[in-house]
Coordinates of C-alpha atoms and ligand atoms in Angstrom, one line a residue:
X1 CA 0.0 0.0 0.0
X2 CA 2.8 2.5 1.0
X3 CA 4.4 1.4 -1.9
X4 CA 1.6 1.5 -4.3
X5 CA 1.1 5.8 -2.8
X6 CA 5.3 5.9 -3.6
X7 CA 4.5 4.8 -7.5
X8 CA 4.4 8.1 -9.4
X9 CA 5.2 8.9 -12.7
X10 CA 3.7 12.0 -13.6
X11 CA 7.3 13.7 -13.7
X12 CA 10.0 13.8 -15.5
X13 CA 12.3 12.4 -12.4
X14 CA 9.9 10.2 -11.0
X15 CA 9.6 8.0 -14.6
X16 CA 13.2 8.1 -14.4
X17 CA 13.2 6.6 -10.8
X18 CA 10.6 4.1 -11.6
X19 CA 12.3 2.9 -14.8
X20 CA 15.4 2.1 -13.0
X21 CA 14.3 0.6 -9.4
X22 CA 13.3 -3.6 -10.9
X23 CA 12.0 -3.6 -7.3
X24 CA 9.2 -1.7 -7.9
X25 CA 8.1 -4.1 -11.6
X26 CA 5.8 -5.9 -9.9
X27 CA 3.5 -3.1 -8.3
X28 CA 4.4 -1.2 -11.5
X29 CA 2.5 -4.0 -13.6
X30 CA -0.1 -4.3 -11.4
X31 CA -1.3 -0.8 -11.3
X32 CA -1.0 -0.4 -15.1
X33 CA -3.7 -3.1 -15.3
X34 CA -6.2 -2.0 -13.1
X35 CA -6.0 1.4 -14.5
X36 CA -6.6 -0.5 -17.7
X37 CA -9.5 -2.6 -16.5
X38 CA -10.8 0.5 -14.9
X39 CA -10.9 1.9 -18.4
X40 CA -11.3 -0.8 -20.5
X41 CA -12.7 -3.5 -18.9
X42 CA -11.6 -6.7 -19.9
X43 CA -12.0 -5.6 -23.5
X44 CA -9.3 -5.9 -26.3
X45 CA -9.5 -3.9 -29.6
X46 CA -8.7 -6.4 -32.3
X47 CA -7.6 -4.2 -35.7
X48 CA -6.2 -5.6 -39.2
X49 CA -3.5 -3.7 -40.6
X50 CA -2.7 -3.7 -44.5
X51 CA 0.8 -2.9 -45.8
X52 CA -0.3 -1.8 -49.0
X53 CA 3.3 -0.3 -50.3
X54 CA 7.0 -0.8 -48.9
X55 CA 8.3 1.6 -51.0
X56 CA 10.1 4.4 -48.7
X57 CA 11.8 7.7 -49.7
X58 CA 12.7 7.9 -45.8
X59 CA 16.3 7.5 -44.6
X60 CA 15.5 5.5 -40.9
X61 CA 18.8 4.0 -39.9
X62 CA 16.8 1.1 -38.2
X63 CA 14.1 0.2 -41.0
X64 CA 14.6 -2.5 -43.5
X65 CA 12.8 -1.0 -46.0
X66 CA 14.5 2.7 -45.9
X67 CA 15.4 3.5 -49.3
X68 CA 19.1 2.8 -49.1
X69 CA 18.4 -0.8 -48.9
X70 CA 19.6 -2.1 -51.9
X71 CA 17.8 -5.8 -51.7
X72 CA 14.4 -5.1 -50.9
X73 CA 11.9 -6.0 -53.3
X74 CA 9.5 -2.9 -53.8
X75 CA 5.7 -3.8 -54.1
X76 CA 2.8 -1.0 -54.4
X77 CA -0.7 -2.4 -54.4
X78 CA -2.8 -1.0 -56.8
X79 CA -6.0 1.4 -55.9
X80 CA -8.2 -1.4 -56.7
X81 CA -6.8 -3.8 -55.1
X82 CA -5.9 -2.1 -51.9
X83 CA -9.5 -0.9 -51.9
X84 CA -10.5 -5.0 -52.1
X85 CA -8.5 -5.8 -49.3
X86 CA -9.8 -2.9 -46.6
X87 CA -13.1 -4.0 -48.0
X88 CA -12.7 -7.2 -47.2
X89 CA -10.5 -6.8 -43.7
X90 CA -13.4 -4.3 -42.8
X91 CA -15.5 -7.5 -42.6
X92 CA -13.4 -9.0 -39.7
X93 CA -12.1 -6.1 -38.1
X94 CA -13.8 -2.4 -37.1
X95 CA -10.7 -0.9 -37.6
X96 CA -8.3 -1.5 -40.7
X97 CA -5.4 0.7 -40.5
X98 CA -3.4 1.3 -44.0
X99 CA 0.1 1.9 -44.0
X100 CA 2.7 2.2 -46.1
X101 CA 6.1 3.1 -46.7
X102 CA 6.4 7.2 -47.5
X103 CA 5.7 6.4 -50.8
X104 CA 4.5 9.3 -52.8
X105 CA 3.3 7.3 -55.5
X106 CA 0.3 7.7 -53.7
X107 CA -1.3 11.3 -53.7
X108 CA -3.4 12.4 -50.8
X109 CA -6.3 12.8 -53.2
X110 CA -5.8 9.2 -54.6
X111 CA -5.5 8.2 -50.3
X112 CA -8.5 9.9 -49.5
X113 CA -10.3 8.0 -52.9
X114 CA -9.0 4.8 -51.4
X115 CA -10.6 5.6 -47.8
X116 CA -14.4 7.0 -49.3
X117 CA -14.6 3.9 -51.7
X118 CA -13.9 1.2 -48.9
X119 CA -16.4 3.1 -46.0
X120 CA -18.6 3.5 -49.2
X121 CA -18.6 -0.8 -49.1
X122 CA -18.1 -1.0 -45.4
X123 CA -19.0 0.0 -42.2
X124 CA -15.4 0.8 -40.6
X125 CA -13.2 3.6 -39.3
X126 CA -10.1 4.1 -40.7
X127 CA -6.3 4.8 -40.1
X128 CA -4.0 5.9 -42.3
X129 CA -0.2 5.3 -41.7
X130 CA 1.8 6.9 -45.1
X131 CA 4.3 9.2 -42.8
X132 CA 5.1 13.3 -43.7
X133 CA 3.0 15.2 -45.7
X134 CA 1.3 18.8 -45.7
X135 CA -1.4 20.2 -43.8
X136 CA -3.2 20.6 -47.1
X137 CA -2.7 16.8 -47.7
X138 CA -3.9 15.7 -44.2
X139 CA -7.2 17.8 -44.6
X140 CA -7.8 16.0 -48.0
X141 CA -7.4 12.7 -46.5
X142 CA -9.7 13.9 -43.4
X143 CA -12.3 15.2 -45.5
X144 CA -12.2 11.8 -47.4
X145 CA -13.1 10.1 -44.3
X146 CA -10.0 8.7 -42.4
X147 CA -10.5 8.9 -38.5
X148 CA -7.4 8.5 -37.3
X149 CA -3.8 8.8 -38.2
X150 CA -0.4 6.3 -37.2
X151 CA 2.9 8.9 -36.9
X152 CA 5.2 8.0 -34.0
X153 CA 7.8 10.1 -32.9
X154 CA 10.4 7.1 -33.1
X155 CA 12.4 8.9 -30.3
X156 CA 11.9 12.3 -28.5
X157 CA 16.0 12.9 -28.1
X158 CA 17.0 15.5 -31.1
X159 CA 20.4 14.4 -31.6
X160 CA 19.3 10.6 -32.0
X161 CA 16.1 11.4 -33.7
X162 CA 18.5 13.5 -36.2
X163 CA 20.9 10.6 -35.9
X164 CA 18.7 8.2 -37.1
X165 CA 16.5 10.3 -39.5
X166 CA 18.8 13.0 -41.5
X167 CA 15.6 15.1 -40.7
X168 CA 14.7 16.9 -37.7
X169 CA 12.3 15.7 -34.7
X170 CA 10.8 19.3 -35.3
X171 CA 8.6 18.3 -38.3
X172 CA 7.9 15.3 -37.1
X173 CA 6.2 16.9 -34.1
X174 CA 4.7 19.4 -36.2
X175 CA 2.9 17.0 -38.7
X176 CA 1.3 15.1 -35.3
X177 CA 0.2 18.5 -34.7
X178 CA -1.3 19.0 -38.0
X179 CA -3.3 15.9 -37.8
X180 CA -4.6 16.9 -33.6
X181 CA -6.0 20.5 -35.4
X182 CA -7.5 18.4 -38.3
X183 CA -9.7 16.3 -35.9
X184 CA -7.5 12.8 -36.5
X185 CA -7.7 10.7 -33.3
X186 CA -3.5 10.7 -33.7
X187 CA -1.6 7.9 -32.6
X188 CA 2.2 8.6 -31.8
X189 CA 4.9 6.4 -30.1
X190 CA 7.8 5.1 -30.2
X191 CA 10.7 2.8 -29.9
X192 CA 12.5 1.0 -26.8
X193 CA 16.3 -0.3 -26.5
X194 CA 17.1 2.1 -29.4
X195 CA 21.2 2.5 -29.7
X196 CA 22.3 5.4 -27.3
X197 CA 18.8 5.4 -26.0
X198 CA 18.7 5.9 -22.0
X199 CA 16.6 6.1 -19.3
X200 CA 16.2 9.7 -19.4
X201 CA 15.2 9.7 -23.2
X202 CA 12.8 7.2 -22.2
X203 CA 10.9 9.7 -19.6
X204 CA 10.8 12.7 -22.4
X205 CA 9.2 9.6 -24.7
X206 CA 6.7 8.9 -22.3
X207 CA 6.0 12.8 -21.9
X208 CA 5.8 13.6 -25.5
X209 CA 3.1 11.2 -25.4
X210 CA 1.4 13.7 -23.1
X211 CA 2.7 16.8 -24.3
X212 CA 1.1 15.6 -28.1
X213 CA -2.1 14.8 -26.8
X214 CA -2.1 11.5 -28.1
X215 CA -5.4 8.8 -28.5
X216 CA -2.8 6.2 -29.0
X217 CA 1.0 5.3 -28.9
X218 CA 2.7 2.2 -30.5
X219 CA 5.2 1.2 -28.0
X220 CA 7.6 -1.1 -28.9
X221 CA 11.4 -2.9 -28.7
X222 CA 13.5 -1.9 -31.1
X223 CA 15.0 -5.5 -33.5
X224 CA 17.9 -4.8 -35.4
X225 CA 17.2 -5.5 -39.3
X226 CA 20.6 -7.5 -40.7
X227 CA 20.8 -5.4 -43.8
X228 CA 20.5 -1.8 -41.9
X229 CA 23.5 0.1 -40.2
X230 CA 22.1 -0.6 -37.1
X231 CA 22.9 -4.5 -37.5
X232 CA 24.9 -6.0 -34.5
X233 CA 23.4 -3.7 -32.0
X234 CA 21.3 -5.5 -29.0
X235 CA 17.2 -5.3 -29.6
X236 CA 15.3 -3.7 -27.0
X237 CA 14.6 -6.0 -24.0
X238 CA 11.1 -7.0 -23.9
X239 CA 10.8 -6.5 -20.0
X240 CA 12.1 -3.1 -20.3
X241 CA 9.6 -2.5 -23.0
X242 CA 6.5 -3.4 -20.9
X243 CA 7.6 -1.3 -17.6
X244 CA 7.4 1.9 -20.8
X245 CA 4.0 0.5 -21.7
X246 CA 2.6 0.2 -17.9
X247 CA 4.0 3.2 -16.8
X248 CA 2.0 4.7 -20.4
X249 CA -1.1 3.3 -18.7
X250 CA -0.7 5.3 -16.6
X251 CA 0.5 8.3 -17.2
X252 CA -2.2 8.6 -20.3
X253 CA -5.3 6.2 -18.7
X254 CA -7.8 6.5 -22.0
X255 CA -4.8 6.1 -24.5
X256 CA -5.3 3.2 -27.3
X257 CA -2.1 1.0 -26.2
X258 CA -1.4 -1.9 -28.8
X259 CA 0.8 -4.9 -27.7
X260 CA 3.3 -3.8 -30.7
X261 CA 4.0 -6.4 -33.6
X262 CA 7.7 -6.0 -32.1
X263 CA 6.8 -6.4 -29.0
X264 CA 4.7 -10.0 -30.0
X265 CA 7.9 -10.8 -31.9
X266 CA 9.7 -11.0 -28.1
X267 CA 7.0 -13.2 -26.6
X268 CA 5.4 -10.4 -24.9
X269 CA 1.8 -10.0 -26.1
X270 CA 0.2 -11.7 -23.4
X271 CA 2.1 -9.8 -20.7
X272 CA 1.3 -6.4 -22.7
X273 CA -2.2 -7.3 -22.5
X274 CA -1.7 -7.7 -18.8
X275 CA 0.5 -4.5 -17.7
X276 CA -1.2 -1.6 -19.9
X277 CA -1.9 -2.4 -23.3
X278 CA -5.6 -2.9 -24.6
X279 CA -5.3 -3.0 -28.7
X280 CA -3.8 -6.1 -30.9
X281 CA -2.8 -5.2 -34.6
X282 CA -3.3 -8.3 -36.7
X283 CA -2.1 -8.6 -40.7
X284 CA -4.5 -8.2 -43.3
X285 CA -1.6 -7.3 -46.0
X286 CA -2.6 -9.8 -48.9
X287 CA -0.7 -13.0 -48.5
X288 CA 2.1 -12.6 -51.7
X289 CA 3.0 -9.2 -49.8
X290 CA 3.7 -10.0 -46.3
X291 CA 6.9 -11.5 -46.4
X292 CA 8.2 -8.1 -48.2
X293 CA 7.1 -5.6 -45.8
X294 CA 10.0 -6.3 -43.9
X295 CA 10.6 -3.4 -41.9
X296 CA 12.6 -5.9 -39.0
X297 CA 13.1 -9.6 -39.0
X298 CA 10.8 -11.9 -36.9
X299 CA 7.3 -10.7 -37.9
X300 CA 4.7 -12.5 -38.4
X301 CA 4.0 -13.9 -42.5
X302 CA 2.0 -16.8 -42.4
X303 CA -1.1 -17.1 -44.7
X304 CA -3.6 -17.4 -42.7
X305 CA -7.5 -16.1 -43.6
X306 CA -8.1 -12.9 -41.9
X307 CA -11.4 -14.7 -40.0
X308 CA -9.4 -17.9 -39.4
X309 CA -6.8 -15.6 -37.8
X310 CA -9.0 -13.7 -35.7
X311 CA -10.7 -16.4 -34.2
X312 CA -7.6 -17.7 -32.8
X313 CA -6.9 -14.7 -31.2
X314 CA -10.0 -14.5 -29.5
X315 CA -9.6 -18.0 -28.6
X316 CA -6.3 -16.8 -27.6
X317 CA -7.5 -14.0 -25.2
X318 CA -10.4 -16.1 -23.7
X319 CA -8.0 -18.1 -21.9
X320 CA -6.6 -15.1 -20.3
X321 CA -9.7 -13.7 -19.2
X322 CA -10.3 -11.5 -22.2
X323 CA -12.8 -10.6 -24.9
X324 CA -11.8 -9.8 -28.5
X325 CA -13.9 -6.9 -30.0
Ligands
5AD401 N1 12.7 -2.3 -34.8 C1 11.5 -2.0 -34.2 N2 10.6 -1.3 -34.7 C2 10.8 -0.8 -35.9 N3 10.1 0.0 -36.7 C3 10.7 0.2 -37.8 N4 11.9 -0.4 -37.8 C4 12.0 -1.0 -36.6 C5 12.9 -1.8 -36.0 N5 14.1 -2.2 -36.6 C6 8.8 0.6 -36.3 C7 8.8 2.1 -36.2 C8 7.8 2.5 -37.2 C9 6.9 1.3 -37.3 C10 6.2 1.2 -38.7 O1 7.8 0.2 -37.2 O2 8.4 2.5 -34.9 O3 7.1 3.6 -36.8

């Protein structure tokens, strides 16, 4: 109980303490889920993401499919096709995110065609995930109907962020802040066990979050992709990565939490689900594209059909006390 009263983390110091004292995981976890269950229930949002282009004109020194990577092979799905598959994941999931390299290939008035003509067909909201682009550009793919909008800040540090990015942190921040004035419910987050990352970065992560207003953050371990620059460097550690997401509970207790695809890479989805996190991203790229939207290695590229797939998860999440909606 005492304890439980010393557990802040509404400050910059007092994240920093709570990241580094392993003595306090335990309560840590366990607060993180009753906030959760206090604001959730025992509910989990199920979502099916298509990766409808890994073409990238982006520079990120950790992503396999920046566009210095010389082996990738590029796909792009076509409008019609990409409008097929949200059609179709819309009848399994009430979310379908789209994302996408930043592959400007696609215009934002050809995005925002893509997103009428699938709500057109099916009752779903929609997120879009395509990176940078203009205010202008974010309006026309509002006014098209997207809901919500995917852009984390990768890391809130300026040095590494311009490390990692050849761009600054600065217009990163300010496109998240394009999409909050448009009306997108904005998701942000970012990664954990980055090279050079510490404990501190960590706490101004965790309060960007806050300071961005976000409805939802992707937390998850960095995995270092054999063909980037960042190869031989350690991943994130997965228990490290859960503290960030329970102590995101709660610092931000309505936030949209996913257990990260990187995160289920290290074994940790069922423990997410348990310290914090309340949303599960499942694939619903079409089956001759998964394997190529190889951003880091370990992901999940079976073919399995998108109802198939979902029923196991909610099979999956019964046995641990949890409904799949
Ligand atoms: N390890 C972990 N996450 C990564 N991402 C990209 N590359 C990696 C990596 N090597 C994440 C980024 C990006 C999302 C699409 O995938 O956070 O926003």
């Amino acid at each position: 109980m005492d304890k439980k009263r010393q557990l802040k983390v509404q400050s910059f110091e007092e994240i920093v303490n709570v990241l580094k004292d392993e003595s306090i995981n335990e309560m840590l976890f366990k607060i993180a889920n009753e906030v959760k269950i206090k604001e959730f229930g025992n509910v989990v949002f199920v979502r099916g993401i298509i990766e409808f282009s890994n073409y990238c004109r982006c520079k990120c020194a950790y992503c396999g499919i920046n566009c210095n990577m010389k082996n990738t092979v590029r796909y792009r799905m076509t409008k019609q096709e990409l409008i097929l598959a949200g059609v179709a994941a819309a009848q399994v999931y009430q979310t379908i995110i789209l994302q996408s390299g930043e592959d400007l290939y696609y215009s934002a008035q050809m995005i925002g065609e893509i997103v009428s003509e699938i709500k057109k067909h099916a009752k779903c909201a929609v997120t879009l995930s395509v990176g940078e682009r203009t205010y202008d550009e974010y309006k026309c793919m509002k006014d098209a109907g997207a809901d919500r909008f995917l852009i984390k800040h990768e890391t809130a540090d300026e040095l590494l962020y311009q490390e990692f990015h050849e761009a600054p942190l600065s217009k990163r921040l300010r496109c998240q802040q394009d999409l909050k004035e448009l009306g997108f419910e904005l998701g942000g987050g970012f990664m954990v066990g980055l090279p050079k990352q510490t404990d501190e970065i960590l706490s101004q992560d965790l309060l960007t979050l806050k300071r961005m207003d976000v409805d939802m953050a992707g937390i998850g371990p960095f995995i270092a992709h054999p063909d980037t620059t960042l190869w031989g460097y350690p991943d994130g550690d997965a228990k490290k990565t859960l503290k960030v997401l329970a102590i995101a509970r709660i610092l931000l207790p309505k936030c949209n939490l996913p257990s990260t695809t990187a995160l289920n890479v290290k074994g940790g989805m069922d423990n997410a689900l348990l310290c914090g996190a309340n949303v599960i991203m499942q694939k619903a790229t079409p089956y001759e594209y998964r394997k190529l939207y190889d951003i880091y290695p370990g992901r999940d590229a079976r073919d399995v059909p998108l109802d198939v797939q979902y029923i196991e998860l909610k099979q999956k999440l019964e046995k641990i006390g949890l409904v799949a909606k």
